[in-house]
Amino acid sequence: MGMNPAPTIEQQELLDLHLQLVLEENQRSNLTRITDWEQGQLLHIEDSLLGLPELLSAPAGRYGDLGTGGGFPGLPLAIMSGRQTVLVDSVAKKTQALDRIIEQLGLQDQVHTFTGRAEELALDQPESFAVLTARALSSLPSLLELAAPLLQLGGQFICYKAQVDDAELAQAAQLEEKLGMKLVSTRSETLSDGTTPRSIFVLEKVAEPTVKLPRRPGMAQKRPYKA
Ligand code: SAH
């Protein structure tokens, strides 16, 4: 893992256009705090594509990006993988901006948005995803709880983390049995600026959770399980 297929010219154009449109939309609604093209290339496109090898080796089927914001990492991964994709965010202004962007990219047959919380999507479409991602959404224990009811058995959850916190990892490990999720791989990389560390964790749904999920909206993030 770690080797990414290079984008085709067409894929590179779509990746660039996504970033350009996000930076433009940013003038109206706050999709990202990154406002500069070079920073956007690094911290949005390159960072988003870090999990591409994991996405490509996940089971075939529908892909969802939880707490997608401006579509990161979901839209770059959709562009590179061709998977049926759902970009999930609870803030309607963000998913509406993404709907406009998806249309301008011509990806409306492949990429859709869901306006609502991951917990609401889990009630609406339980166990309907083969693979999920999340970047900058929440702590690992909360993330595992949000992902578990959405994934089919054998489905995988690819978590993007800026820094690895041992206590957070230990907490998540203690919840594996309750949530039916098991850590299957960890990879650490530095982005091409040479100074930005990143980790990619892959968790697989190996069993049904022993608790009823989703809990009430907000609970997973406000009061994460403590094992
Ligand atoms: N993944 C993007 C955005 C991170 S900010 C990036 O890395 O650039 C976190 C986003 O998650 C926000 O847009 C927020 O509206 C959304 N969010 C927070 N909790 C959520 C939940 N439970 N379900 C869906 N979206 C959520």
CSV table of C-alpha atoms and ligand atoms in Angstrom, one decimal:
chain,number,residue,atom,x,y,z
A,1,MET,CA,0.0,0.0,0.0
A,2,GLY,CA,1.0,3.6,-0.3
A,3,MET,CA,1.4,3.5,-4.1
A,4,ASN,CA,-1.3,5.5,-5.7
A,5,PRO,CA,-2.2,5.2,-9.4
A,6,ALA,CA,-1.5,8.6,-11.1
A,7,PRO,CA,-4.6,10.5,-12.1
A,8,THR,CA,-5.4,10.5,-15.8
A,9,ILE,CA,-5.6,14.0,-17.5
A,10,GLU,CA,-9.3,13.9,-17.2
A,11,GLN,CA,-9.2,12.9,-13.5
A,12,GLN,CA,-6.7,15.7,-12.8
A,13,GLU,CA,-9.0,18.2,-14.4
A,14,LEU,CA,-11.9,17.1,-12.2
A,15,LEU,CA,-9.7,17.2,-9.1
A,16,ASP,CA,-8.6,20.7,-9.9
A,17,LEU,CA,-12.1,21.9,-10.8
A,18,HIS,CA,-13.4,20.5,-7.5
A,19,LEU,CA,-10.8,22.5,-5.6
A,20,GLN,CA,-11.4,25.6,-7.7
A,21,LEU,CA,-15.2,25.5,-7.2
A,22,VAL,CA,-14.7,24.9,-3.4
A,23,LEU,CA,-12.5,27.9,-3.2
A,24,GLU,CA,-15.1,30.0,-5.1
A,25,GLU,CA,-18.1,28.7,-3.0
A,26,ASN,CA,-16.1,29.6,0.0
A,27,GLN,CA,-16.7,33.2,-0.7
A,28,ARG,CA,-20.5,32.5,0.0
A,29,SER,CA,-20.5,29.7,2.5
A,30,ASN,CA,-17.7,28.6,4.7
A,31,LEU,CA,-16.7,25.2,3.3
A,32,THR,CA,-13.1,25.2,4.3
A,33,ARG,CA,-10.6,27.4,6.1
A,34,ILE,CA,-8.1,26.8,3.4
A,35,THR,CA,-8.3,29.6,0.9
A,36,ASP,CA,-5.0,29.3,-1.1
A,37,TRP,CA,-4.6,27.1,-4.2
A,38,GLU,CA,-1.2,25.5,-3.2
A,39,GLN,CA,-2.4,24.8,0.3
A,40,GLY,CA,-5.6,23.3,-1.2
A,41,GLN,CA,-3.6,21.0,-3.5
A,42,LEU,CA,-1.6,19.7,-0.5
A,43,LEU,CA,-4.1,19.6,2.3
A,44,HIS,CA,-7.2,18.8,0.3
A,45,ILE,CA,-6.3,16.9,-2.8
A,46,GLU,CA,-3.1,15.2,-1.8
A,47,ASP,CA,-4.3,14.4,1.7
A,48,SER,CA,-7.7,13.1,0.4
A,49,LEU,CA,-5.9,10.8,-2.0
A,50,LEU,CA,-3.8,9.3,0.8
A,51,GLY,CA,-6.5,6.8,1.5
A,52,LEU,CA,-7.0,5.7,-2.2
A,53,PRO,CA,-5.0,2.4,-1.9
A,54,GLU,CA,-7.3,1.5,1.0
A,55,LEU,CA,-10.4,2.5,-0.8
A,56,LEU,CA,-9.4,0.5,-3.9
A,57,SER,CA,-8.8,-2.6,-1.9
A,58,ALA,CA,-12.0,-2.4,0.1
A,59,PRO,CA,-15.0,-4.6,-0.8
A,60,ALA,CA,-16.9,-3.6,-4.0
A,61,GLY,CA,-20.0,-1.6,-3.4
A,62,ARG,CA,-21.3,1.8,-2.3
A,63,TYR,CA,-19.0,4.3,-0.7
A,64,GLY,CA,-20.0,7.1,1.8
A,65,ASP,CA,-17.9,10.0,3.2
A,66,LEU,CA,-19.2,11.0,6.6
A,67,GLY,CA,-18.9,14.7,7.6
A,68,THR,CA,-17.7,15.6,4.1
A,69,GLY,CA,-17.7,19.4,4.4
A,70,GLY,CA,-16.4,20.6,1.0
A,71,GLY,CA,-16.3,17.0,-0.3
A,72,PHE,CA,-13.0,15.9,1.3
A,73,PRO,CA,-11.9,13.2,1.0
A,74,GLY,CA,-15.1,11.9,-0.7
A,75,LEU,CA,-15.1,13.7,-4.0
A,76,PRO,CA,-11.4,13.1,-4.9
A,77,LEU,CA,-11.8,9.5,-4.0
A,78,ALA,CA,-14.9,9.2,-6.1
A,79,ILE,CA,-13.1,10.8,-9.0
A,80,MET,CA,-10.2,8.3,-8.7
A,81,SER,CA,-12.2,5.2,-8.0
A,82,GLY,CA,-15.4,5.6,-10.0
A,83,ARG,CA,-17.4,4.1,-7.1
A,84,GLN,CA,-21.0,5.1,-6.4
A,85,THR,CA,-20.6,7.7,-3.7
A,86,VAL,CA,-22.7,9.5,-1.1
A,87,LEU,CA,-21.3,12.7,0.5
A,88,VAL,CA,-22.9,13.1,3.9
A,89,ASP,CA,-23.1,16.3,5.9
A,90,SER,CA,-25.6,17.6,8.5
A,91,VAL,CA,-25.3,21.2,7.2
A,92,ALA,CA,-27.6,21.8,4.2
A,93,LYS,CA,-25.6,24.8,3.0
A,94,LYS,CA,-22.6,22.5,2.5
A,95,THR,CA,-24.5,19.7,0.7
A,96,GLN,CA,-26.3,22.3,-1.5
A,97,ALA,CA,-22.9,23.7,-2.5
A,98,LEU,CA,-21.7,20.2,-3.2
A,99,ASP,CA,-24.8,19.5,-5.4
A,100,ARG,CA,-23.8,22.5,-7.5
A,101,ILE,CA,-20.2,21.3,-7.7
A,102,ILE,CA,-21.1,17.7,-8.5
A,103,GLU,CA,-23.3,19.0,-11.4
A,104,GLN,CA,-20.5,21.2,-12.7
A,105,LEU,CA,-18.1,18.2,-12.6
A,106,GLY,CA,-20.7,16.2,-14.5
A,107,LEU,CA,-20.7,13.5,-11.9
A,108,GLN,CA,-24.4,13.5,-10.9
A,109,ASP,CA,-24.9,9.8,-12.0
A,110,GLN,CA,-22.1,8.7,-9.7
A,111,VAL,CA,-22.0,11.0,-6.7
A,112,HIS,CA,-24.9,12.0,-4.5
A,113,THR,CA,-25.3,14.0,-1.3
A,114,PHE,CA,-27.2,13.2,1.9
A,115,THR,CA,-28.2,16.1,4.1
A,116,GLY,CA,-28.4,14.9,7.6
A,117,ARG,CA,-26.4,13.3,10.4
A,118,ALA,CA,-24.7,10.0,9.9
A,119,GLU,CA,-27.1,8.7,12.6
A,120,GLU,CA,-30.1,9.7,10.4
A,121,LEU,CA,-28.5,8.0,7.4
A,122,ALA,CA,-28.1,4.9,9.4
A,123,LEU,CA,-31.8,4.8,10.2
A,124,ASP,CA,-32.7,5.5,6.6
A,125,GLN,CA,-30.2,3.2,4.9
A,126,PRO,CA,-28.8,0.7,7.4
A,127,GLU,CA,-25.9,-1.6,6.5
A,128,SER,CA,-25.9,-0.3,3.0
A,129,PHE,CA,-22.3,0.7,2.5
A,130,ALA,CA,-19.3,-1.4,1.5
A,131,VAL,CA,-16.8,1.4,2.5
A,132,LEU,CA,-16.9,4.6,4.5
A,133,THR,CA,-14.4,7.4,5.1
A,134,ALA,CA,-14.1,10.3,7.6
A,135,ARG,CA,-11.6,13.1,7.9
A,136,ALA,CA,-11.6,15.7,10.7
A,137,LEU,CA,-15.0,14.6,11.9
A,138,SER,CA,-14.6,13.2,15.4
A,139,SER,CA,-12.6,11.0,17.8
A,140,LEU,CA,-12.1,7.4,16.9
A,141,PRO,CA,-14.6,6.0,19.5
A,142,SER,CA,-17.3,8.3,18.1
A,143,LEU,CA,-16.4,7.5,14.5
A,144,LEU,CA,-16.6,3.8,15.1
A,145,GLU,CA,-20.1,4.2,16.6
A,146,LEU,CA,-21.2,6.3,13.6
A,147,ALA,CA,-19.9,3.9,11.0
A,148,ALA,CA,-20.9,0.6,12.5
A,149,PRO,CA,-24.7,0.7,11.7
A,150,LEU,CA,-24.0,2.0,8.2
A,151,LEU,CA,-21.6,-0.7,7.1
A,152,GLN,CA,-22.5,-4.1,5.6
A,153,LEU,CA,-20.7,-7.1,7.3
A,154,GLY,CA,-17.2,-7.1,5.9
A,155,GLY,CA,-17.4,-3.4,5.0
A,156,GLN,CA,-14.5,-1.2,5.9
A,157,PHE,CA,-14.1,2.3,7.5
A,158,ILE,CA,-11.1,4.3,6.4
A,159,CYS,CA,-10.3,7.0,9.1
A,160,TYR,CA,-8.0,9.9,8.3
A,161,LYS,CA,-6.1,11.2,11.4
A,162,ALA,CA,-3.8,14.2,11.6
A,163,GLN,CA,-2.1,13.0,14.8
A,164,VAL,CA,-2.3,9.6,16.5
A,165,ASP,CA,-3.3,9.9,20.1
A,166,ASP,CA,-2.5,6.7,22.1
A,167,ALA,CA,-5.3,7.2,24.6
A,168,GLU,CA,-7.8,7.7,21.8
A,169,LEU,CA,-6.5,4.5,20.1
A,170,ALA,CA,-6.8,2.5,23.3
A,171,GLN,CA,-10.3,3.7,23.9
A,172,ALA,CA,-11.3,2.7,20.4
A,173,ALA,CA,-9.7,-0.7,20.8
A,174,GLN,CA,-11.8,-1.3,23.9
A,175,LEU,CA,-15.0,-0.7,21.9
A,176,GLU,CA,-14.2,-3.1,19.1
A,177,GLU,CA,-16.3,-5.9,20.5
A,178,LYS,CA,-19.3,-3.7,21.5
A,179,LEU,CA,-19.4,-2.1,18.0
A,180,GLY,CA,-18.4,-5.2,16.0
A,181,MET,CA,-15.5,-3.2,14.4
A,182,LYS,CA,-11.9,-4.4,14.2
A,183,LEU,CA,-8.8,-2.5,13.3
A,184,VAL,CA,-7.3,-4.2,10.3
A,185,SER,CA,-4.5,-1.8,9.2
A,186,THR,CA,-2.6,1.4,10.1
A,187,ARG,CA,-0.4,3.4,7.8
A,188,SER,CA,1.5,6.6,8.6
A,189,GLU,CA,2.8,9.0,5.9
A,190,THR,CA,4.1,12.5,5.5
A,191,LEU,CA,2.6,14.7,2.9
A,192,SER,CA,4.9,16.0,0.1
A,193,ASP,CA,5.7,19.2,2.0
A,194,GLY,CA,7.8,16.9,4.2
A,195,THR,CA,6.3,18.2,7.5
A,196,THR,CA,2.6,17.1,7.6
A,197,PRO,CA,2.1,13.7,9.3
A,198,ARG,CA,-1.0,11.7,8.5
A,199,SER,CA,-2.3,8.3,9.6
A,200,ILE,CA,-4.8,6.1,7.9
A,201,PHE,CA,-6.7,3.6,10.0
A,202,VAL,CA,-8.9,0.9,8.5
A,203,LEU,CA,-11.5,-0.8,10.6
A,204,GLU,CA,-13.6,-3.7,9.4
A,205,LYS,CA,-17.2,-4.5,10.5
A,206,VAL,CA,-16.6,-8.1,11.6
A,207,ALA,CA,-19.8,-8.7,13.6
A,208,GLU,CA,-23.1,-7.1,14.5
A,209,PRO,CA,-22.8,-4.5,17.3
A,210,THR,CA,-23.9,-5.9,20.7
A,211,VAL,CA,-25.8,-2.5,21.4
A,212,LYS,CA,-28.6,-1.0,19.4
A,213,LEU,CA,-27.3,1.6,16.9
A,214,PRO,CA,-27.6,4.3,16.0
A,215,ARG,CA,-28.2,6.0,19.4
A,216,ARG,CA,-30.1,9.3,19.5
A,217,PRO,CA,-28.5,11.9,17.1
A,218,GLY,CA,-25.6,13.6,18.8
A,219,MET,CA,-24.9,10.9,21.5
A,220,ALA,CA,-22.0,9.3,19.6
A,221,GLN,CA,-20.0,12.6,19.6
A,222,LYS,CA,-21.3,14.1,22.8
A,223,ARG,CA,-21.1,11.0,25.0
A,224,PRO,CA,-18.9,8.4,23.3
A,225,TYR,CA,-19.0,4.9,24.8
A,226,LYS,CA,-16.3,4.2,27.3
A,227,ALA,CA,-16.2,0.4,26.7
B,1,SAH,N1,-14.2,16.1,6.0
B,1,SAH,C1,-14.1,17.5,5.7
B,1,SAH,C2,-14.9,18.4,6.7
B,1,SAH,C3,-14.5,18.2,8.1
B,1,SAH,S1,-15.4,19.3,9.2
B,1,SAH,C4,-12.6,17.9,5.6
B,1,SAH,O1,-11.8,17.1,6.1
B,1,SAH,O2,-12.3,18.9,5.1
B,1,SAH,C5,-16.6,18.2,9.9
B,1,SAH,C6,-17.9,18.2,9.0
B,1,SAH,O3,-18.7,17.2,9.6
B,1,SAH,C7,-18.7,19.5,9.1
B,1,SAH,O4,-19.0,19.9,7.8
B,1,SAH,C8,-20.0,19.1,9.9
B,1,SAH,O5,-21.1,19.8,9.4
B,1,SAH,C9,-20.1,17.6,9.7
B,1,SAH,N2,-20.7,16.8,10.7
B,1,SAH,C10,-20.4,16.8,12.1
B,1,SAH,N3,-21.0,15.8,12.7
B,1,SAH,C11,-21.7,15.1,11.8
B,1,SAH,C12,-22.6,14.0,11.8
B,1,SAH,N4,-22.9,13.4,12.9
B,1,SAH,N5,-23.2,13.6,10.7
B,1,SAH,C13,-22.9,14.2,9.5
B,1,SAH,N6,-22.1,15.3,9.4
B,1,SAH,C14,-21.5,15.8,10.5
